[in-house]
Coordinates of C-alpha atoms in Angstrom, one line a residue:
M1 CA -78.5 9.1 -42.1
G2 CA -80.5 10.3 -39.4
S3 CA -82.1 7.7 -36.9
N4 CA -85.8 8.7 -37.8
Q5 CA -84.8 7.5 -41.6
L6 CA -83.4 4.1 -40.6
P7 CA -86.0 1.3 -40.7
V8 CA -86.7 0.5 -37.3
D9 CA -89.7 -1.4 -38.4
Q10 CA -87.5 -3.9 -40.4
L11 CA -85.2 -4.4 -37.3
R12 CA -88.0 -5.0 -35.1
A13 CA -89.7 -7.6 -37.6
S14 CA -86.5 -9.5 -37.9
L15 CA -86.6 -10.4 -34.1
T16 CA -88.3 -12.9 -32.2
A17 CA -88.8 -11.7 -28.9
S18 CA -86.7 -8.6 -28.3
D19 CA -87.6 -5.0 -27.9
V20 CA -86.3 -2.1 -29.9
L21 CA -86.1 1.3 -28.0
V22 CA -85.4 4.5 -29.9
P23 CA -85.3 7.9 -28.5
G24 CA -88.8 9.1 -27.5
D25 CA -90.0 5.6 -26.3
D26 CA -91.1 4.6 -23.0
G27 CA -88.0 3.2 -21.3
Y28 CA -85.3 4.5 -23.9
Q29 CA -84.1 7.0 -21.4
S30 CA -83.6 4.6 -18.5
S31 CA -82.1 2.0 -20.7
L32 CA -79.2 4.5 -21.2
H33 CA -78.3 4.4 -17.6
R34 CA -75.1 3.2 -16.7
W35 CA -73.1 2.5 -13.3
S36 CA -71.2 5.9 -14.1
E37 CA -73.2 8.9 -15.4
A38 CA -70.2 9.9 -17.4
A39 CA -70.4 6.7 -19.5
E40 CA -74.1 7.3 -20.7
K41 CA -74.5 8.1 -24.5
P42 CA -77.7 8.7 -26.5
A43 CA -77.9 5.6 -28.9
A44 CA -79.8 5.5 -31.9
Y45 CA -81.3 2.1 -31.0
V46 CA -81.3 0.0 -27.9
V47 CA -82.1 -3.5 -28.7
Q48 CA -83.1 -5.3 -25.6
V49 CA -82.5 -8.9 -26.6
T50 CA -83.7 -12.2 -25.1
N51 CA -81.8 -14.9 -27.3
A52 CA -78.7 -15.1 -29.2
H53 CA -81.0 -15.3 -32.6
D54 CA -81.8 -11.7 -31.9
V55 CA -78.3 -10.6 -30.8
S56 CA -77.4 -12.1 -34.4
R57 CA -80.2 -10.2 -36.2
A58 CA -79.3 -6.9 -34.4
L59 CA -75.6 -7.2 -35.2
L60 CA -76.2 -7.8 -38.9
F61 CA -78.6 -4.7 -38.8
A62 CA -76.1 -2.5 -37.3
Q63 CA -73.5 -3.2 -40.1
E64 CA -75.9 -3.0 -42.6
H65 CA -76.5 0.4 -41.6
R66 CA -73.0 1.5 -40.5
L67 CA -73.9 1.7 -36.9
D68 CA -71.6 1.9 -34.2
V69 CA -72.1 -1.2 -31.8
A70 CA -72.0 -1.2 -27.8
V71 CA -72.9 -4.2 -25.6
V72 CA -74.3 -3.6 -22.2
G73 CA -74.6 -6.3 -19.4
G74 CA -73.9 -4.9 -16.1
G75 CA -72.8 -1.5 -17.2
H76 CA -70.1 -0.9 -15.3
S77 CA -67.6 0.3 -17.8
T78 CA -66.3 3.8 -16.9
S79 CA -64.8 4.2 -20.5
G80 CA -68.0 4.4 -22.1
S81 CA -67.5 1.0 -23.7
S82 CA -71.1 -0.1 -23.1
S83 CA -72.7 2.8 -24.7
T84 CA -72.6 4.4 -28.2
D85 CA -73.7 8.1 -29.4
G86 CA -76.0 7.5 -32.4
G87 CA -75.2 3.9 -32.6
L88 CA -76.8 0.7 -31.6
V89 CA -76.6 -1.1 -28.2
V90 CA -77.1 -5.0 -27.8
D91 CA -78.7 -4.7 -24.6
L92 CA -78.4 -7.9 -22.4
T93 CA -80.1 -7.0 -19.4
K94 CA -83.3 -9.2 -19.9
M95 CA -81.0 -12.4 -20.2
R96 CA -80.6 -13.1 -16.5
N97 CA -81.4 -16.7 -16.1
V98 CA -79.2 -18.8 -14.2
T99 CA -79.3 -22.7 -14.3
V100 CA -77.4 -25.0 -11.9
D101 CA -76.6 -28.8 -12.7
Y102 CA -75.7 -30.0 -9.2
A103 CA -74.7 -33.4 -10.6
N104 CA -72.0 -32.1 -12.7
K105 CA -71.2 -29.1 -10.4
T106 CA -71.8 -26.5 -13.3
I107 CA -73.6 -23.1 -13.2
T108 CA -74.9 -21.7 -16.6
A109 CA -75.6 -18.1 -16.7
E110 CA -77.0 -15.8 -19.4
G111 CA -75.2 -13.1 -20.8
G112 CA -76.9 -10.4 -19.1
T113 CA -76.7 -11.7 -15.4
I114 CA -75.0 -10.0 -12.9
W115 CA -72.9 -11.6 -10.2
E116 CA -75.8 -11.4 -7.4
D117 CA -77.9 -13.5 -9.8
V118 CA -75.1 -16.1 -9.9
D119 CA -74.3 -16.0 -6.2
Y120 CA -77.9 -16.6 -5.4
A121 CA -78.6 -19.3 -7.7
A122 CA -75.5 -21.3 -6.9
A123 CA -76.3 -20.9 -3.1
K124 CA -79.4 -22.7 -3.5
Y125 CA -77.4 -25.9 -4.3
G126 CA -74.6 -25.2 -1.8
L127 CA -72.2 -24.2 -4.5
A128 CA -70.3 -21.1 -5.7
T129 CA -67.9 -20.1 -8.2
V130 CA -65.3 -17.5 -8.7
G131 CA -67.1 -14.1 -9.3
G132 CA -66.7 -10.4 -9.0
T133 CA -66.3 -8.7 -5.7
V134 CA -69.3 -6.2 -6.4
N135 CA -72.3 -8.1 -7.0
H136 CA -74.1 -5.8 -9.5
T137 CA -71.1 -6.1 -12.0
G138 CA -71.9 -7.7 -15.1
V139 CA -70.9 -11.4 -15.4
G140 CA -70.0 -11.1 -18.9
G141 CA -67.6 -7.9 -18.9
L142 CA -65.8 -9.4 -15.7
T143 CA -65.5 -12.9 -17.1
L144 CA -64.2 -12.0 -20.6
G145 CA -61.5 -9.4 -19.2
G146 CA -60.2 -12.2 -16.3
G147 CA -62.1 -12.1 -13.5
Y148 CA -60.5 -11.8 -9.9
G149 CA -62.7 -12.5 -6.6
W150 CA -62.6 -13.8 -3.2
L151 CA -62.4 -17.2 -4.2
T152 CA -59.3 -16.6 -6.6
G153 CA -57.0 -17.6 -3.7
K154 CA -58.7 -21.3 -3.8
Y155 CA -59.8 -21.6 -7.4
G156 CA -57.8 -19.2 -9.6
L157 CA -59.7 -16.6 -12.0
T158 CA -63.1 -16.4 -13.4
I159 CA -61.8 -17.6 -16.9
D160 CA -60.1 -20.5 -15.2
N161 CA -63.4 -22.1 -14.1
L162 CA -65.1 -21.0 -17.6
L163 CA -66.0 -24.4 -19.3
A164 CA -68.0 -23.3 -22.2
A165 CA -69.6 -20.0 -23.6
E166 CA -71.9 -19.3 -26.4
V167 CA -71.1 -16.6 -28.6
V168 CA -72.5 -14.4 -31.5
L169 CA -69.9 -13.1 -33.9
A170 CA -70.1 -10.0 -36.1
D171 CA -71.1 -12.0 -39.1
G172 CA -74.0 -13.2 -37.2
R173 CA -72.9 -16.8 -36.5
I174 CA -73.8 -18.4 -33.4
M175 CA -70.9 -20.2 -32.0
Q176 CA -70.6 -22.8 -29.3
T177 CA -67.1 -22.7 -27.6
S178 CA -65.0 -24.9 -25.2
E179 CA -61.9 -26.5 -24.9
S180 CA -63.1 -29.2 -27.3
E181 CA -65.2 -27.2 -29.6
N182 CA -63.9 -24.0 -31.5
P183 CA -60.9 -24.1 -29.1
D184 CA -59.2 -21.1 -30.7
L185 CA -62.2 -19.0 -30.1
F186 CA -62.4 -20.1 -26.6
W187 CA -58.9 -19.2 -26.3
A188 CA -59.5 -15.6 -27.3
L189 CA -62.7 -15.3 -25.2
R190 CA -60.5 -15.9 -22.1
G191 CA -59.0 -12.6 -21.6
A192 CA -59.9 -10.8 -25.0
G193 CA -63.5 -11.9 -25.2
Q194 CA -64.8 -8.3 -25.2
S195 CA -63.2 -7.7 -28.6
F196 CA -64.6 -11.0 -30.2
G197 CA -68.3 -11.0 -30.0
V198 CA -71.6 -11.0 -27.8
V199 CA -71.4 -14.0 -25.2
T200 CA -75.1 -14.9 -24.6
S201 CA -74.2 -17.9 -22.0
F202 CA -71.5 -18.8 -19.9
T203 CA -71.0 -22.2 -18.1
F204 CA -68.7 -22.2 -15.0
R205 CA -67.4 -24.7 -12.6
G206 CA -69.0 -24.7 -9.4
Y207 CA -67.5 -25.6 -5.9
K208 CA -69.2 -26.9 -2.7
Q209 CA -69.6 -23.8 -0.6
E210 CA -72.1 -24.9 2.0
N211 CA -70.3 -23.2 5.0
S212 CA -70.8 -19.8 6.2
V213 CA -68.1 -17.1 5.9
Y214 CA -66.7 -14.1 7.6
G215 CA -66.0 -10.8 6.2
G216 CA -66.7 -7.2 6.0
L217 CA -65.3 -3.8 6.5
L218 CA -62.9 -2.4 8.7
V219 CA -61.9 1.3 8.9
F220 CA -58.6 2.5 10.5
K221 CA -57.2 5.9 11.1
P222 CA -54.3 6.9 8.6
D223 CA -51.5 6.4 11.2
A224 CA -52.4 2.3 11.2
L225 CA -51.4 2.3 7.5
E226 CA -47.9 0.6 8.0
K227 CA -49.3 -2.1 10.3
V228 CA -52.3 -2.8 8.3
V229 CA -49.9 -3.2 5.0
E230 CA -47.7 -5.5 7.1
F231 CA -50.5 -7.8 8.0
A232 CA -51.8 -7.8 4.5
N233 CA -48.2 -8.7 3.0
W234 CA -48.2 -11.7 5.6
L235 CA -51.5 -12.8 4.5
V236 CA -51.2 -13.0 0.8
Q237 CA -47.9 -14.9 1.2
S238 CA -49.0 -17.5 3.9
T239 CA -52.6 -18.1 2.9
E240 CA -53.7 -21.5 1.4
G241 CA -56.7 -19.7 -0.4
E242 CA -59.0 -19.7 2.6
S243 CA -58.5 -16.0 3.1
G244 CA -58.0 -12.7 1.3
M245 CA -58.3 -8.9 1.7
V246 CA -58.5 -5.7 0.3
V247 CA -56.7 -2.5 1.5
G248 CA -57.7 0.8 0.4
F249 CA -58.0 4.3 1.1
G250 CA -61.4 6.3 1.3
A251 CA -63.2 9.2 3.2
P252 CA -66.3 7.3 4.4
A253 CA -69.4 9.0 5.5
P254 CA -70.7 10.7 7.2
A255 CA -67.4 12.4 8.5
R256 CA -65.6 12.1 5.1
K257 CA -62.4 11.9 7.0
V258 CA -59.7 10.1 5.0
S259 CA -59.2 6.8 6.4
V260 CA -57.5 3.3 5.8
L261 CA -60.2 0.8 4.4
T262 CA -59.8 -3.1 4.8
I263 CA -62.3 -5.5 3.5
I264 CA -61.5 -8.9 4.9
F265 CA -62.5 -12.5 4.0
Y266 CA -62.3 -15.8 5.6
N267 CA -63.9 -19.1 4.4
G268 CA -65.0 -20.1 7.6
D269 CA -66.8 -19.2 10.9
Q270 CA -66.3 -16.3 13.2
A271 CA -64.1 -17.9 15.7
K272 CA -61.4 -19.0 13.3
A273 CA -61.7 -15.8 11.3
R274 CA -61.3 -13.5 14.5
E275 CA -58.4 -15.7 15.5
Y276 CA -56.9 -15.4 12.1
F277 CA -57.2 -11.6 11.9
A278 CA -56.5 -10.9 15.4
P279 CA -53.2 -8.7 14.5
L280 CA -55.7 -6.5 12.6
F281 CA -58.4 -6.2 15.2
A282 CA -55.6 -5.3 17.7
L283 CA -55.0 -2.1 15.8
E284 CA -58.3 -0.8 17.0
P285 CA -60.5 0.0 14.0
V286 CA -62.7 3.0 14.3
A287 CA -65.5 1.2 12.8
D288 CA -66.0 -2.7 12.5
L289 CA -68.7 -3.9 10.0
T290 CA -67.4 -7.3 9.7
R291 CA -69.9 -10.5 10.3
E292 CA -70.4 -14.0 9.7
M293 CA -72.6 -14.5 6.6
P294 CA -73.6 -17.0 3.7
Y295 CA -71.2 -17.1 0.8
R296 CA -73.9 -15.4 -1.3
D297 CA -73.6 -12.1 0.5
V298 CA -69.9 -11.8 0.2
N299 CA -69.9 -10.0 -3.0
A300 CA -72.0 -7.5 -1.7
M301 CA -69.1 -6.3 0.9
L302 CA -67.8 -3.7 -1.6
N303 CA -71.4 -2.5 -2.7
T304 CA -71.2 0.4 -0.2
V305 CA -68.3 2.2 -1.9
S306 CA -69.5 1.1 -5.3
T307 CA -72.9 2.4 -5.7
H308 CA -74.4 3.6 -8.9
G309 CA -74.6 7.2 -9.8
D310 CA -72.0 10.2 -10.2
R311 CA -69.4 10.4 -12.8
K312 CA -66.5 7.7 -12.4
T313 CA -63.2 6.8 -14.1
Q314 CA -60.8 3.9 -13.1
K315 CA -57.5 2.9 -13.8
G316 CA -55.5 0.0 -12.3
S317 CA -52.0 -1.0 -12.1
A318 CA -50.1 -3.4 -10.2
F319 CA -47.7 -4.1 -7.2
S320 CA -45.5 -6.6 -6.0
V321 CA -45.3 -8.3 -2.5
P322 CA -44.3 -7.5 0.1
L323 CA -45.8 -4.0 -0.7
S324 CA -43.9 -1.5 0.4
T325 CA -45.1 0.7 3.2
S326 CA -43.4 3.8 1.9
L327 CA -45.1 3.5 -1.4
A328 CA -48.3 2.9 0.4
R329 CA -47.9 5.9 2.4
T330 CA -47.0 7.9 -0.7
I331 CA -50.2 6.8 -2.4
L332 CA -52.3 7.7 0.7
T333 CA -50.7 11.1 0.5
D334 CA -51.4 11.7 -2.8
Y335 CA -55.0 10.6 -2.5
T336 CA -55.3 12.9 0.4
K337 CA -54.1 16.0 -1.3
F338 CA -56.2 15.1 -4.3
I339 CA -59.7 15.0 -2.5
N340 CA -58.6 18.2 -0.5
D341 CA -57.9 19.8 -3.9
V342 CA -61.0 18.4 -5.6
P343 CA -63.6 18.2 -2.7
D344 CA -66.2 17.2 -5.5
A345 CA -64.1 14.0 -5.6
V346 CA -64.3 12.9 -2.1
K347 CA -66.4 9.6 -2.7
S348 CA -63.3 8.4 -4.7
I349 CA -61.3 5.5 -3.6
V350 CA -58.1 3.5 -4.0
L351 CA -58.2 -0.3 -3.4
M352 CA -55.5 -2.9 -3.2
E353 CA -56.1 -6.4 -3.8
F354 CA -54.4 -9.1 -1.6
F355 CA -55.6 -12.2 -3.1
S356 CA -53.2 -15.1 -3.5
Q357 CA -51.9 -15.8 -6.9
R358 CA -50.9 -19.3 -6.4
Q359 CA -53.7 -21.0 -8.3
V360 CA -53.7 -18.3 -11.0
N361 CA -50.0 -18.8 -11.6
K362 CA -50.6 -22.8 -12.0
V363 CA -52.0 -21.9 -15.5
S364 CA -49.5 -21.2 -18.1
Q365 CA -49.3 -17.5 -19.4
T366 CA -50.2 -18.8 -23.0
A367 CA -53.4 -21.3 -21.9
M368 CA -55.7 -18.3 -22.6
S369 CA -55.3 -14.7 -24.1
F370 CA -55.2 -13.4 -20.6
A371 CA -51.8 -12.2 -20.0
N372 CA -51.4 -11.0 -16.6
R373 CA -50.5 -13.9 -14.6
G374 CA -47.4 -13.5 -12.1
E375 CA -46.4 -12.4 -8.6
H376 CA -48.1 -9.2 -8.8
Y377 CA -51.3 -7.7 -7.3
N378 CA -54.1 -5.3 -8.6
I379 CA -54.4 -2.0 -7.4
L380 CA -57.4 0.1 -8.7
F381 CA -58.0 4.0 -8.6
G382 CA -61.5 4.4 -8.5
T383 CA -62.2 8.3 -8.9
R384 CA -65.7 9.6 -8.4
W385 CA -67.2 13.0 -8.8
V386 CA -70.3 15.0 -9.5
G387 CA -69.8 18.0 -11.5
D388 CA -68.6 17.6 -15.4
K389 CA -66.3 20.7 -14.8
N390 CA -63.9 18.5 -13.0
D391 CA -63.9 15.6 -15.9
K392 CA -60.5 16.4 -17.0
M393 CA -58.6 16.9 -13.5
C394 CA -60.0 13.7 -12.3
R395 CA -59.4 11.8 -15.4
D396 CA -56.0 13.1 -15.5
W397 CA -55.1 12.4 -11.7
T398 CA -56.6 8.7 -12.1
R399 CA -54.3 8.2 -15.3
T400 CA -51.1 9.7 -13.3
M401 CA -51.5 7.5 -10.5
G402 CA -51.8 4.5 -12.4
Q403 CA -48.6 5.3 -14.4
K404 CA -46.9 6.1 -11.0
V405 CA -47.6 2.9 -9.5
N406 CA -46.8 1.3 -12.8
E407 CA -43.4 2.5 -12.7
E408 CA -42.7 1.3 -9.3
L409 CA -43.9 -2.1 -10.4
K410 CA -41.4 -2.3 -13.6
K411 CA -38.7 -2.2 -10.8
D412 CA -39.7 -5.6 -9.6
L413 CA -41.9 -7.3 -12.2
K414 CA -40.6 -10.8 -13.0
G415 CA -42.0 -13.3 -15.4
D416 CA -43.8 -12.4 -18.6
G417 CA -47.2 -11.2 -17.0
V418 CA -48.1 -7.8 -18.3
G419 CA -48.6 -6.1 -14.7
Q420 CA -52.0 -4.6 -16.1
Y421 CA -55.5 -5.9 -15.7
G422 CA -57.4 -5.0 -18.9
N423 CA -60.9 -4.8 -16.9
Y424 CA -59.4 -1.9 -14.8
D425 CA -58.5 0.0 -17.8
G426 CA -61.3 2.7 -17.3
V427 CA -59.6 5.5 -19.0
A428 CA -59.1 3.3 -22.2
T429 CA -55.5 4.2 -22.6
S430 CA -53.9 0.8 -23.1
L431 CA -53.1 -0.6 -26.4
A432 CA -53.6 -4.3 -27.1
Q433 CA -50.1 -5.1 -27.0
E434 CA -49.9 -3.7 -23.3
I435 CA -52.7 -5.8 -22.3
F436 CA -52.2 -9.2 -24.1
G437 CA -48.2 -9.3 -23.9
V438 CA -47.0 -12.5 -24.9
N439 CA -50.3 -13.4 -26.3
Y440 CA -50.7 -10.4 -28.7
N441 CA -49.7 -11.7 -32.0
R442 CA -52.0 -14.8 -31.4
V443 CA -54.9 -12.5 -30.4
L444 CA -54.5 -10.2 -33.2
A445 CA -54.7 -13.0 -35.8
L446 CA -57.8 -14.4 -34.3
K447 CA -59.2 -10.9 -34.1
K448 CA -58.6 -10.5 -38.0
Q449 CA -60.1 -13.8 -38.4
Y450 CA -63.2 -13.4 -36.3
D451 CA -64.1 -9.8 -36.4
P452 CA -62.1 -8.4 -39.3
K453 CA -64.1 -5.1 -39.5
N454 CA -63.5 -4.5 -35.9
V455 CA -67.2 -4.3 -34.9
F456 CA -66.3 -5.1 -31.3
N457 CA -64.0 -2.2 -30.9
K458 CA -64.5 -1.4 -27.4
G459 CA -62.8 -4.0 -25.3
A460 CA -59.8 -3.8 -23.2
G461 CA -56.8 -2.9 -25.3
K462 CA -57.0 -1.1 -28.8
F463 CA -56.4 -3.2 -31.9
S464 CA -55.0 -1.7 -35.0
L465 CA -56.3 -4.1 -37.9

């Protein structure tokens, strides 16, 4: 059935305070924009919701007319999961209110918020919570898949600090969830939430964060790699959660020379931070963009290498610590060859996260649907290019690199963590069994209970119902 035959007026009439955009409407084209241009698809309907009731009506309409459903918040998915070709998009971008309850140290964010919204609202009260390291990432997508950030070393994952969530199910029901209310559904949302419904509200635990912090980007020549990795290995094994760092590879503007990038974080002032990171500064970085800043600005440190535009894909894997310097060198060599072979992909990056897992691993592997706890650390291959003629080459390289590192990890992987972060599966190749590991059977049973028609079929891990 063509989109012009579908009763758009019926949909509009059922909504209380939300806009419906169809092809040809003002604002329709811009509503399709995503972080990656390769993830943009022409929806038949874009419903810019403002409340849970209207989310419910939109979902029921989509099923009545057999429309594919996608949900967009921050729009960062590179697999296209926040877009649909000819279907209906539940667009949460008008739901960006954040409220802070200082007395109870809670932060409540609507479903369409990005991390910048949360960081700034919480900062007004001297609070913070564990959020994404790129502050224009959606709160929803990141949270529902787990959530790592600069405060992970101190407070665990984003989901470890999620106290409650309001979710709209495929059948239109609006459910309140927490440890005490619909606990099974709350269990599922924390890791597999993208496959269960549209979350319209998140309530997080807030922590006092009144002091300034220190951080930013350091750029090194490739010959410094081994010493940088040795320092990162020391940091992640010795930190009490006050520090963290990301080690990566890129070819930053304007010279576009392959370099070792480090983004550092210290939860304290400049003097203490410079002393702590002295061995790194002694390696004579060719660029130093570090500074003291309010915590609210920390999650903007990676924004310069994570801008909107171009075509992108991502694939994550994991590594064990101490990270082998020879493995790091091999990855750098592979990266260098790739951008030399495909100059169009010169903005691509590789990022290795050295965030302490001590707090993460205090929580049982089965306490939530998330199943990636363990002594392993995320690596992300973030490939970026311009021309669609290079789509296959770039996606194949990204997938291959993820597999290559995963093979190395398997030699050292201990415990029952899956060694794969669902939010980093931007090529959408992982099965649900691979993402949810020991929790898969319970996740599957709850999926059949709450979304038996698999309306929400774009989350991390593919389900066969």
